[in-house]
């Protein structure tokens, strides 16, 4: 039965289609022809794939039969294999290695011994920092104990180096505010120090004081006075351990003293750095927390008060770390969570973001119901069916005031043991009686705070840590536990660091009864750069795909090759091991075992992402892990099976060293090919450079002064480099030099080695060589080691960029394969070889190989008027689409000339309909993952232009209204306006500042990545893209021993069946749904110690009011200054004028 031709809109000249073959370019059927009903066509689809003859008398081309396309596939496979055998030189390089067997030894990587040695080295490194920490903490406690408090201390009595002094001299606003200051600030000279990546002064410490703290207050001056003595201890620590980096004391008063001295890196916008809000300080100052925040949203809470509460909650969330758990609820007559989280969740960055966004949606209405809020909070804390911190338990209530003390709730849930602390916050200016709020806090071992204005938010949302520190102080030496932080970006430019922390306690006796003091003085910290830890791990003996990693009790990576945060932010880098790699069940088990501190070994099949993040490979990996003693870290080692053995050069013959070294000289490149050397640390005095030509020049100049056996050089790296120089030169001599690359349309041949050599032949081809000179950082190198056969790599193209420029035959396609051989039963893969195909020439060759011609010089076969012929990829390229697609779904070759400039693009951007069909028929599998380390441009503020103002600004009529002047709201507003001079904006960013400040231009974000890889189908396959009259036949077949898919398809006649386009490019994302993730949290363990209770704790200091009645004269003065546009004079921030510490 004949099947009519497909149509789309107006008729298109062409043949009728029979079942299969489908005639093309013949006369259309007569007027009586009709298409069978669609259900019948679907039933006949299997029959359509059978080889039926065209209708008698009709001259037509038919769609190629399956055996024909399989024949084309074999020709392609043979051509690729032939070229690689002739020019790749795999077999010849194997023989060269064996011929030079006396020049190297085969060494073995023993995973268990390796990982134990590295873990021991890291333990020793951190232990030296721990000893320095303990000396500092002991000295600080003794210095403070011996210090005599001075009520009448004056600013001129204190001399210190103010780290922000230089920056403040350039800021006219701050200069005006500090003009009356009498503090004697040192002026220091600094020298550049590569270890600190900064200019430092080793003779002094530096002091950083938050902008919102008054430097001249008695508390601060006394703090500066006694901490000055730490300078000698810092210096002595460095003498004992010259590798020490920043040594820091963060005081509970907000003062930071660090050594060595260096100017503070203040941002262009206002500097809001406060050491007490840094994660390392919070971790050292208290044990983990289970916190429930309840917010009063009754009708009396509105306007500015509600804004203050929202901001306060966000600031409170910032005091929590990943060891803490939290939930936030609002209440009036009833209590309900503000977000989708119905129980306590880990206070990680992504969960806190959900809370912060949800808090902004709170609306005030109804009446105040403290009972509903507290009952909800206690129920949350009593839920034992979820993961939580199981240490400090607390409720933080924000309200504008109320009468009810809800004593019955406390009696039911919290008394008599009082295991839950209650902190109450009176927000805004009001006339309510605050006694009930004070009573709640005092009756439940908490503290009462007041937040009358914006300026009081930061200080009063962090001072609860002093209360939580009481049990630690009272526990004494038992609580003197060193803790190590997550990875984070150092504020002084050191890069990624971890910090060891140790609390410092107040040992003075409080009062005449000699009652023990409960205050924590601060936290001592010492930084360890991640690079210093990485230096303890084996670099190049593990091969390109072997690596060492380490994780903490949260499962976050301390070390990992994929730990590469793109943003320069000061938040902790909390990259989970399962996000650093592609997650699977085996890795979940490994992660759990490591967190539990176990040892283990496991071989797994897993997916890995290519270095350029375009491909996915299924590979075998061996994981070995051990705990790092006396820390919260666990260390792992990953090796592929072929990484068990490696080569170690043994070039004792100095004459041979010189001979091989000469092949590194540029004068040899014309005859021997261009050599790129990996930019490794071969010697201490070798100057690094991003330009490989310059780096090679620096290397040659240094080698003329030193020998490969010099003590200042890494002999392993140097000997292997020189050996591989000689071995690759022999490949040129035996194979490449006598071959004519043009005969086979090759632009270049190349070899890359573990030793760091990449040799490209001929020399002129190096001009267009775009791969990394470090083989271990080259995607083609790493993928070739992991994949059998020939790996094709088309040039990378982004859909947003212009097409490839096909000029001067410079566009090429890399084809590479690993060199594998065995010596004494030990398998080695020390090199990768390959060729670079000329794109245009191979596209023409591809047409011939997928045609009915046997060779290029044979004339094209013509189909007579009454004969039947099969279409091929050359003659019928107007009707037949033939492509080679790689395993990532990227176009490699096409018989369509107009698609040549699209080579390297994801095939869905070339033919979305066909790529979707390949995916739906399981030729490709999709893998989606998230990059949590990305940096994105900030979203434009939504409240610019004509949007409503975020803060009420009084009108002239208000200024003239005496009732307005005397209201409490006016006083709150004036405080806000006053702080507005200091903090240019609290509620929104200044667009001008954001434009000029790199930190403001970028923010951390999540990017969704999608990769495709070959699915389960591994055979020849025919299918139909069913779309009525626009249906298309296609054939797909994997080419053996390659990463290519050969696809032959009818070209689309119409576009009405365009389906959804598969996307491969990275896209901005909110990440996986957090509300679903928290229902199945990843396994973690908190710190093994907890200090949340001590029977001797004195809870009598539980807060009191700290509001200041407004002075009419001050109000008038401030208003006149505002009206005249004059800056206010120096003002002491509220918490510096009166602190509950005093």
Short mmCIF file of N, CA, C and O in Angstrom, two decimals, residues 1050-1107:
data_model
loop_
_atom_site.label_atom_id
_atom_site.label_comp_id
_atom_site.label_asym_id
_atom_site.label_seq_id
_atom_site.Cartn_x
_atom_site.Cartn_y
_atom_site.Cartn_z
N UNK A 1050 15.77 12.19 7.40
CA UNK A 1050 15.15 13.05 6.41
C UNK A 1050 15.17 14.49 6.91
O UNK A 1050 14.95 14.75 8.10
N UNK A 1051 15.41 15.40 6.00
CA UNK A 1051 15.36 16.80 6.40
C UNK A 1051 13.91 17.19 6.61
O UNK A 1051 13.01 16.72 5.89
N UNK A 1052 13.64 18.04 7.57
CA UNK A 1052 12.24 18.44 7.83
C UNK A 1052 11.68 19.25 6.69
O UNK A 1052 12.35 20.12 6.14
N UNK A 1053 10.44 18.93 6.32
CA UNK A 1053 9.76 19.67 5.26
C UNK A 1053 8.97 20.84 5.80
O UNK A 1053 8.59 21.73 5.06
N UNK A 1054 8.67 20.82 7.07
CA UNK A 1054 7.89 21.90 7.65
C UNK A 1054 8.24 22.02 9.12
O UNK A 1054 8.88 21.15 9.70
N UNK A 1055 7.82 23.10 9.71
CA UNK A 1055 8.21 23.39 11.10
C UNK A 1055 7.06 23.29 12.08
O UNK A 1055 7.22 23.65 13.24
N UNK A 1056 5.89 22.80 11.61
CA UNK A 1056 4.75 22.79 12.51
C UNK A 1056 4.89 21.77 13.64
O UNK A 1056 4.16 21.79 14.61
N UNK A 1057 5.86 20.85 13.51
CA UNK A 1057 6.06 19.83 14.54
C UNK A 1057 7.25 20.14 15.43
O UNK A 1057 7.78 19.24 16.09
N UNK A 1058 7.71 21.35 15.42
CA UNK A 1058 8.82 21.71 16.30
C UNK A 1058 8.41 21.47 17.75
O UNK A 1058 7.43 22.04 18.24
N UNK A 1059 9.13 20.60 18.41
CA UNK A 1059 8.83 20.29 19.81
C UNK A 1059 9.69 21.15 20.72
O UNK A 1059 10.42 22.02 20.27
N UNK A 1060 9.60 20.88 22.00
CA UNK A 1060 10.41 21.64 22.94
C UNK A 1060 11.88 21.42 22.71
O UNK A 1060 12.32 20.33 22.38
N UNK A 1061 12.65 22.45 22.88
CA UNK A 1061 14.09 22.39 22.65
C UNK A 1061 14.80 21.93 23.91
O UNK A 1061 14.57 22.46 25.00
N UNK A 1062 15.66 20.94 23.77
CA UNK A 1062 16.49 20.51 24.90
C UNK A 1062 17.56 21.56 25.16
O UNK A 1062 18.18 22.08 24.23
N UNK A 1063 17.77 21.87 26.41
CA UNK A 1063 18.76 22.87 26.78
C UNK A 1063 19.98 22.21 27.40
O UNK A 1063 19.85 21.27 28.19
N UNK A 1064 21.14 22.71 27.06
CA UNK A 1064 22.36 22.18 27.64
C UNK A 1064 23.15 23.26 28.37
O UNK A 1064 23.91 22.96 29.30
N UNK A 1065 22.95 24.50 28.01
CA UNK A 1065 23.75 25.57 28.59
C UNK A 1065 23.37 25.79 30.06
O UNK A 1065 22.26 25.49 30.50
N UNK A 1066 24.31 26.34 30.79
CA UNK A 1066 24.10 26.62 32.21
C UNK A 1066 23.09 27.76 32.37
O UNK A 1066 23.14 28.75 31.65
N UNK A 1067 22.16 27.60 33.30
CA UNK A 1067 21.12 28.60 33.51
C UNK A 1067 21.03 28.98 34.98
O UNK A 1067 21.34 28.16 35.86
N UNK A 1068 20.61 30.20 35.24
CA UNK A 1068 20.41 30.64 36.61
C UNK A 1068 19.24 29.88 37.23
O UNK A 1068 18.25 29.60 36.57
N UNK A 1069 19.38 29.52 38.50
CA UNK A 1069 18.36 28.69 39.14
C UNK A 1069 18.25 29.05 40.62
O UNK A 1069 19.18 29.60 41.21
N UNK A 1070 17.11 28.71 41.18
CA UNK A 1070 16.94 28.82 42.63
C UNK A 1070 17.42 27.56 43.34
O UNK A 1070 17.34 27.46 44.56
N UNK A 1071 17.92 26.60 42.54
CA UNK A 1071 18.36 25.35 43.12
C UNK A 1071 17.19 24.41 43.35
O UNK A 1071 16.04 24.73 43.05
N UNK A 1072 17.46 23.24 43.88
CA UNK A 1072 16.36 22.31 44.18
C UNK A 1072 15.42 22.90 45.20
O UNK A 1072 15.81 23.78 45.99
N UNK A 1073 14.21 22.47 45.22
CA UNK A 1073 13.19 22.99 46.11
C UNK A 1073 13.57 22.73 47.56
O UNK A 1073 13.60 21.58 48.01
N UNK A 1074 13.90 23.81 48.29
CA UNK A 1074 14.37 23.66 49.67
C UNK A 1074 13.30 23.03 50.56
O UNK A 1074 13.62 22.28 51.49
N UNK A 1075 12.04 23.33 50.30
CA UNK A 1075 10.96 22.80 51.14
C UNK A 1075 10.89 21.28 51.04
O UNK A 1075 10.46 20.62 51.99
N UNK A 1076 11.30 20.73 49.91
CA UNK A 1076 11.33 19.28 49.77
C UNK A 1076 12.63 18.70 50.32
O UNK A 1076 12.63 17.62 50.92
N UNK A 1077 13.73 19.42 50.12
CA UNK A 1077 15.02 18.90 50.58
C UNK A 1077 15.06 18.72 52.10
O UNK A 1077 15.66 17.76 52.60
N UNK A 1078 14.45 19.65 52.84
CA UNK A 1078 14.52 19.55 54.30
C UNK A 1078 13.73 18.36 54.84
O UNK A 1078 13.90 17.99 56.01
N UNK A 1079 12.88 17.78 54.01
CA UNK A 1079 12.15 16.59 54.46
C UNK A 1079 13.04 15.34 54.42
O UNK A 1079 12.72 14.34 55.05
N UNK A 1080 14.12 15.42 53.70
CA UNK A 1080 15.08 14.31 53.65
C UNK A 1080 16.50 14.89 53.79
O UNK A 1080 17.30 14.85 52.84
N UNK A 1081 16.82 15.43 54.95
CA UNK A 1081 18.12 16.09 55.14
C UNK A 1081 19.27 15.10 55.01
O UNK A 1081 19.14 13.92 55.32
N UNK A 1082 20.38 15.62 54.54
CA UNK A 1082 21.57 14.79 54.42
C UNK A 1082 22.15 14.50 55.81
O UNK A 1082 22.02 15.31 56.72
N UNK A 1083 22.79 13.38 55.89
CA UNK A 1083 23.37 12.95 57.17
C UNK A 1083 24.47 13.91 57.60
O UNK A 1083 25.28 14.38 56.79
N UNK A 1084 24.51 14.23 58.89
CA UNK A 1084 25.55 15.08 59.46
C UNK A 1084 25.67 14.76 60.94
O UNK A 1084 24.83 14.09 61.52
N UNK A 1085 26.74 15.25 61.53
CA UNK A 1085 26.92 15.15 62.97
C UNK A 1085 27.40 16.49 63.48
O UNK A 1085 28.19 17.17 62.84
N UNK A 1086 26.87 16.88 64.65
CA UNK A 1086 27.31 18.13 65.24
C UNK A 1086 28.58 17.91 66.06
O UNK A 1086 29.08 16.78 66.19
N UNK A 1087 29.13 18.98 66.62
CA UNK A 1087 30.29 18.85 67.50
C UNK A 1087 29.99 17.87 68.64
O UNK A 1087 28.86 17.78 69.12
N UNK A 1088 31.01 17.17 69.09
CA UNK A 1088 30.80 16.11 70.08
C UNK A 1088 30.65 16.65 71.49
O UNK A 1088 30.39 15.91 72.42
N UNK A 1089 30.85 17.98 71.67
CA UNK A 1089 30.71 18.57 73.01
C UNK A 1089 29.58 19.58 73.00
O UNK A 1089 29.28 20.18 71.98
N UNK A 1090 28.95 19.76 74.16
CA UNK A 1090 27.86 20.71 74.28
C UNK A 1090 27.90 21.32 75.68
O UNK A 1090 27.97 20.61 76.68
N UNK A 1091 27.86 22.64 75.74
CA UNK A 1091 27.81 23.34 77.02
C UNK A 1091 26.60 24.27 77.00
O UNK A 1091 26.65 25.39 76.50
N UNK A 1092 25.49 23.74 77.50
CA UNK A 1092 24.26 24.52 77.53
C UNK A 1092 23.69 24.65 78.94
O UNK A 1092 22.65 25.30 79.12
N UNK A 1093 24.35 24.04 79.93
CA UNK A 1093 23.80 24.09 81.29
C UNK A 1093 24.94 24.03 82.29
O UNK A 1093 25.92 23.29 82.13
N UNK A 1094 24.80 24.83 83.35
CA UNK A 1094 25.70 24.75 84.50
C UNK A 1094 24.91 25.16 85.73
O UNK A 1094 24.27 26.23 85.75
N UNK A 1095 24.94 24.31 86.75
CA UNK A 1095 24.11 24.54 87.94
C UNK A 1095 24.48 25.83 88.66
O UNK A 1095 23.65 26.41 89.36
N UNK A 1096 25.70 26.29 88.49
CA UNK A 1096 26.15 27.49 89.21
C UNK A 1096 25.90 28.77 88.44
O UNK A 1096 26.30 29.85 88.89
N UNK A 1097 25.26 28.67 87.27
CA UNK A 1097 25.04 29.87 86.47
C UNK A 1097 24.17 30.88 87.22
O UNK A 1097 23.13 30.53 87.78
N UNK A 1098 24.59 32.12 87.18
CA UNK A 1098 23.84 33.21 87.79
C UNK A 1098 23.02 33.87 86.68
O UNK A 1098 23.57 34.47 85.76
N UNK A 1099 21.71 33.77 86.79
CA UNK A 1099 20.84 34.31 85.75
C UNK A 1099 20.20 35.64 86.14
O UNK A 1099 19.27 36.10 85.51
N UNK A 1100 20.72 36.26 87.21
CA UNK A 1100 20.10 37.51 87.70
C UNK A 1100 20.29 38.65 86.71
O UNK A 1100 19.47 39.58 86.64
N UNK A 1101 21.39 38.63 85.94
CA UNK A 1101 21.59 39.66 84.91
C UNK A 1101 20.83 39.20 83.67
O UNK A 1101 21.29 38.39 82.89
N UNK A 1102 19.62 39.74 83.54
CA UNK A 1102 18.76 39.26 82.46
C UNK A 1102 18.17 40.41 81.65
O UNK A 1102 17.12 40.26 81.03
N UNK A 1103 18.81 41.56 81.69
CA UNK A 1103 18.41 42.65 80.82
C UNK A 1103 17.56 43.69 81.49
O UNK A 1103 16.87 43.45 82.47
N UNK A 1104 17.63 44.87 80.96
CA UNK A 1104 16.83 45.98 81.47
C UNK A 1104 16.68 46.99 80.34
O UNK A 1104 17.37 46.92 79.33
N UNK A 1105 15.82 47.93 80.52
CA UNK A 1105 15.59 48.93 79.49
C UNK A 1105 16.81 49.78 79.24
O UNK A 1105 17.58 50.06 80.13
N UNK A 1106 16.98 50.17 78.00
CA UNK A 1106 18.13 51.00 77.64
C UNK A 1106 17.71 52.12 76.72
O UNK A 1106 18.46 52.59 75.90
N UNK A 1107 16.45 52.54 76.85
CA UNK A 1107 15.99 53.62 75.99
C UNK A 1107 16.40 54.96 76.56
O UNK A 1107 16.63 55.12 77.75
#
